[in-house]
């Protein structure tokens, strides 16, 4: 699999577009700052959220069982899935049992992670993602490029072109209002024709056995109030102990995600529609393993707000697809390689370790420290390319010996200015592709120090 | 009087000797007893940040051997100081003198403000200056409030610089965006790194800066590399170089 730098190359090469992407996300980051600043107790909220998550994760099994008990008492069918394949099979069985052929979905990164759509489609079920951005990328047969803003990589002109082909809108139309109306009409048909609705879960409440879904378009509500069957897919880490915990998380989530005080629709589901059925599928898919890793456990606290992506200077300039994993950006660069270090081993290095993600994260995950720790982890497990290991070994050996360090420095400073430019700035010198090397001084600091009066 | 060990990062020693000298002069100007232990080389950051922690371990051990005997250690680099303060633990926990070293290693500006308690800076610097807040000093050493956190704003570099006569600190659109250096990141992710650097420069340009000032020569090396290649007139200066000719008290 291609590394991050390689996958990012075409995105970065289109500089105007990369700038536009950067500005769009920065705009969201600024909106977030403004909203966060209106909450005087913001930092306290973050600490509390982080503590609640840490506590919950420390007793995860207990809270999940409590949830199952209470949900079952509410008339909800609870299913457990060890991995994506089990999750998909459970969903398919529920649909088949009821002869469902048309499913509407509201946004769920978990089903992306499990590759549910292609699986269901292969089994003859028509799946419609109903979040506008998700529907757009679904039509383009692409995965989302951001967990909150799935089509952020597309300009309105791109969408106009897509809708012209798919929905028969006027050619060249790019007015967002016109395009949204067209999408609405199209989605309305799908909602009306659906036999079941599937949603993600933002929070599952142990003490009440209900789930909470947050959207801005109301599509989760449409998808669950028309058809009689509601399937909610949730990762094990979505559990919170009590309803009052929502007071913390809901204030943090919308502000961090899009800079809104609260999501437009925050819907609580505590049982099936009259005469209908509600199913919750609780999925592990590698999460228990992460829970066992002391250094990375906190990454499970993630509430998927996307703030770390919006703020990440690398994500903003390389786009979601450069990560090659369902969840991109800083948090994805921790979750991806946990799942498959061979495939996603370059992601922890796709960071300047600036730490902006850590400071923006509403649940205080120490993202940049986990990225750094993961680099060590990859090295220990032998996933670093030998060239890197070798050059770092050499560097360590040289720097550990003063004479070697001084000799190396002197050689560099004396020889570099003598070499022909073509030799120094060849393709083997990535630093010099767009940058000059620093000017080489004749004397080092310690040489100069000898002449410095005391 | 405290005995201060001066740590000059490897690449500053070899490539930016003037910055080392300015640091020394600023500290001596305060009447401090400064020593540069000759045995020093590097804090080990390049290896550690590449995942090759075991190659950095001997350097951390060496650093402890060399610097443990000083009351304070001061370096003109937020990122190397963060290495000692926040990352040496993994190799040095429990070793005699480590806790003292960790708690007494400071970045220059931080040292001037927090330990030497400098309150007055008397000098001239009549230029338009954009301050580049390098990430490690900002978010690992908390030398200033970062724009992500909702805390009362403060900036330990600015309080020093803004006292200089004639200085005009310009306002950036993104006050603490990363410049894209990031150590080996600058090479491994060359394209993204350079785009980040270009954007950083453009922000200083639109603000009208003549000088980009910073406290980490590595970020400035990256920005300077871009400026020189593009033949742009903007200059980069380490804060130590700016403060060198001022009287601190
Ligand atoms: S890691 Fe933090 S900032 Fe990133 S998506 Fe998760 S909760 Fe949001």
PDB file of C-alpha atoms in Angstrom, chain B residues 61-169:
ATOM      1  CA  UNK B  61      22.164   9.294  29.116  1.00  0.00           C
ATOM      2  CA  UNK B  62      25.041  11.439  27.920  1.00  0.00           C
ATOM      3  CA  UNK B  63      22.957  14.576  28.353  1.00  0.00           C
ATOM      4  CA  UNK B  64      22.245  13.629  31.956  1.00  0.00           C
ATOM      5  CA  UNK B  65      25.945  12.929  32.646  1.00  0.00           C
ATOM      6  CA  UNK B  66      26.954  16.288  31.233  1.00  0.00           C
ATOM      7  CA  UNK B  67      24.239  18.551  32.562  1.00  0.00           C
ATOM      8  CA  UNK B  68      23.175  17.025  35.880  1.00  0.00           C
ATOM      9  CA  UNK B  69      25.681  19.131  37.801  1.00  0.00           C
ATOM     10  CA  UNK B  70      24.210  22.487  36.818  1.00  0.00           C
ATOM     11  CA  UNK B  71      21.551  24.350  38.734  1.00  0.00           C
ATOM     12  CA  UNK B  72      19.894  25.332  35.473  1.00  0.00           C
ATOM     13  CA  UNK B  73      20.269  24.279  31.856  1.00  0.00           C
ATOM     14  CA  UNK B  74      19.290  26.784  29.164  1.00  0.00           C
ATOM     15  CA  UNK B  75      18.956  26.237  25.417  1.00  0.00           C
ATOM     16  CA  UNK B  76      17.848  28.482  22.554  1.00  0.00           C
ATOM     17  CA  UNK B  77      15.372  25.855  21.309  1.00  0.00           C
ATOM     18  CA  UNK B  78      11.896  25.023  22.533  1.00  0.00           C
ATOM     19  CA  UNK B  79      11.874  21.694  20.833  1.00  0.00           C
ATOM     20  CA  UNK B  80      15.123  20.338  22.321  1.00  0.00           C
ATOM     21  CA  UNK B  81      14.038  21.518  25.760  1.00  0.00           C
ATOM     22  CA  UNK B  82      10.729  19.738  25.336  1.00  0.00           C
ATOM     23  CA  UNK B  83      12.656  16.597  24.488  1.00  0.00           C
ATOM     24  CA  UNK B  84      14.438  16.757  27.839  1.00  0.00           C
ATOM     25  CA  UNK B  85      11.444  17.830  29.837  1.00  0.00           C
ATOM     26  CA  UNK B  86       8.693  15.729  28.312  1.00  0.00           C
ATOM     27  CA  UNK B  87      10.354  12.776  26.628  1.00  0.00           C
ATOM     28  CA  UNK B  88      13.520  11.814  28.505  1.00  0.00           C
ATOM     29  CA  UNK B  89      11.447  10.048  31.134  1.00  0.00           C
ATOM     30  CA  UNK B  90      11.276   6.879  28.997  1.00  0.00           C
ATOM     31  CA  UNK B  91      15.035   6.360  29.258  1.00  0.00           C
ATOM     32  CA  UNK B  92      16.056   8.171  32.397  1.00  0.00           C
ATOM     33  CA  UNK B  93      13.235   7.588  34.903  1.00  0.00           C
ATOM     34  CA  UNK B  94      14.690   6.784  38.288  1.00  0.00           C
ATOM     35  CA  UNK B  95      18.278   7.697  37.380  1.00  0.00           C
ATOM     36  CA  UNK B  96      19.982   9.931  39.927  1.00  0.00           C
ATOM     37  CA  UNK B  97      19.720  13.583  38.993  1.00  0.00           C
ATOM     38  CA  UNK B  98      17.120  13.101  36.284  1.00  0.00           C
ATOM     39  CA  UNK B  99      14.268  14.839  38.047  1.00  0.00           C
ATOM     40  CA  UNK B 100      16.463  17.798  38.834  1.00  0.00           C
ATOM     41  CA  UNK B 101      17.577  17.977  35.203  1.00  0.00           C
ATOM     42  CA  UNK B 102      14.041  17.686  33.879  1.00  0.00           C
ATOM     43  CA  UNK B 103      12.672  20.391  36.136  1.00  0.00           C
ATOM     44  CA  UNK B 104      15.554  22.768  35.527  1.00  0.00           C
ATOM     45  CA  UNK B 105      16.021  22.715  31.779  1.00  0.00           C
ATOM     46  CA  UNK B 106      14.606  25.815  30.117  1.00  0.00           C
ATOM     47  CA  UNK B 107      14.158  27.437  26.764  1.00  0.00           C
ATOM     48  CA  UNK B 108      15.840  30.844  26.663  1.00  0.00           C
ATOM     49  CA  UNK B 109      12.777  33.153  26.747  1.00  0.00           C
ATOM     50  CA  UNK B 110      11.078  30.969  29.287  1.00  0.00           C
ATOM     51  CA  UNK B 111      14.200  31.169  31.428  1.00  0.00           C
ATOM     52  CA  UNK B 112      14.410  34.930  31.123  1.00  0.00           C
ATOM     53  CA  UNK B 113      10.775  35.420  32.110  1.00  0.00           C
ATOM     54  CA  UNK B 114      10.156  32.650  34.652  1.00  0.00           C
ATOM     55  CA  UNK B 115      13.509  32.108  36.338  1.00  0.00           C
ATOM     56  CA  UNK B 116      15.677  35.187  35.792  1.00  0.00           C
ATOM     57  CA  UNK B 117      12.520  37.288  36.253  1.00  0.00           C
ATOM     58  CA  UNK B 118      13.445  39.803  33.593  1.00  0.00           C
ATOM     59  CA  UNK B 119      10.874  42.564  33.604  1.00  0.00           C
ATOM     60  CA  UNK B 120      12.654  45.272  31.645  1.00  0.00           C
ATOM     61  CA  UNK B 121      14.144  45.058  28.183  1.00  0.00           C
ATOM     62  CA  UNK B 122      15.966  48.173  27.141  1.00  0.00           C
ATOM     63  CA  UNK B 123      17.050  48.386  23.526  1.00  0.00           C
ATOM     64  CA  UNK B 124      16.165  49.295  19.962  1.00  0.00           C
ATOM     65  CA  UNK B 125      14.792  47.178  17.195  1.00  0.00           C
ATOM     66  CA  UNK B 126      12.967  49.345  14.712  1.00  0.00           C
ATOM     67  CA  UNK B 127      11.613  46.661  12.415  1.00  0.00           C
ATOM     68  CA  UNK B 128       8.271  45.092  11.568  1.00  0.00           C
ATOM     69  CA  UNK B 129       8.393  41.680  13.158  1.00  0.00           C
ATOM     70  CA  UNK B 130       6.185  38.621  12.776  1.00  0.00           C
ATOM     71  CA  UNK B 131       6.558  36.220  15.648  1.00  0.00           C
ATOM     72  CA  UNK B 132       6.581  32.547  14.696  1.00  0.00           C
ATOM     73  CA  UNK B 133       5.453  30.552  17.706  1.00  0.00           C
ATOM     74  CA  UNK B 134       7.080  27.186  17.148  1.00  0.00           C
ATOM     75  CA  UNK B 135       4.784  24.347  18.108  1.00  0.00           C
ATOM     76  CA  UNK B 136       6.884  22.546  20.674  1.00  0.00           C
ATOM     77  CA  UNK B 137       7.592  25.676  22.664  1.00  0.00           C
ATOM     78  CA  UNK B 138       3.966  26.658  22.344  1.00  0.00           C
ATOM     79  CA  UNK B 139       2.131  23.432  23.094  1.00  0.00           C
ATOM     80  CA  UNK B 140       4.712  21.304  24.878  1.00  0.00           C
ATOM     81  CA  UNK B 141       6.382  23.968  27.016  1.00  0.00           C
ATOM     82  CA  UNK B 142       3.364  26.281  27.174  1.00  0.00           C
ATOM     83  CA  UNK B 143       5.462  29.348  26.429  1.00  0.00           C
ATOM     84  CA  UNK B 144       2.257  31.018  25.287  1.00  0.00           C
ATOM     85  CA  UNK B 145      -1.447  30.279  25.209  1.00  0.00           C
ATOM     86  CA  UNK B 146      -2.369  28.344  22.082  1.00  0.00           C
ATOM     87  CA  UNK B 147      -5.353  29.435  20.013  1.00  0.00           C
ATOM     88  CA  UNK B 148      -7.130  26.105  20.552  1.00  0.00           C
ATOM     89  CA  UNK B 149      -7.352  26.347  24.312  1.00  0.00           C
ATOM     90  CA  UNK B 150      -9.744  28.698  26.032  1.00  0.00           C
ATOM     91  CA  UNK B 151      -7.379  30.113  28.633  1.00  0.00           C
ATOM     92  CA  UNK B 152      -6.298  33.641  29.505  1.00  0.00           C
ATOM     93  CA  UNK B 153      -3.896  34.755  26.755  1.00  0.00           C
ATOM     94  CA  UNK B 154      -0.196  35.042  27.580  1.00  0.00           C
ATOM     95  CA  UNK B 155       3.051  34.948  25.625  1.00  0.00           C
ATOM     96  CA  UNK B 156       6.482  34.781  27.222  1.00  0.00           C
ATOM     97  CA  UNK B 157       8.317  35.752  24.045  1.00  0.00           C
ATOM     98  CA  UNK B 158       6.117  38.701  23.252  1.00  0.00           C
ATOM     99  CA  UNK B 159       6.457  40.254  26.704  1.00  0.00           C
ATOM    100  CA  UNK B 160      10.177  40.490  26.046  1.00  0.00           C
ATOM    101  CA  UNK B 161      10.110  41.637  22.441  1.00  0.00           C
ATOM    102  CA  UNK B 162       7.364  44.207  22.733  1.00  0.00           C
ATOM    103  CA  UNK B 163       9.498  46.304  25.078  1.00  0.00           C
ATOM    104  CA  UNK B 164      12.097  47.001  22.420  1.00  0.00           C
ATOM    105  CA  UNK B 165      11.980  50.567  21.129  1.00  0.00           C
ATOM    106  CA  UNK B 166      10.609  50.919  17.640  1.00  0.00           C
ATOM    107  CA  UNK B 167       9.589  47.311  17.240  1.00  0.00           C
ATOM    108  CA  UNK B 168       6.292  46.691  15.472  1.00  0.00           C
ATOM    109  CA  UNK B 169       4.900  43.234  16.134  1.00  0.00           C
TER     110      UNK B 169
END
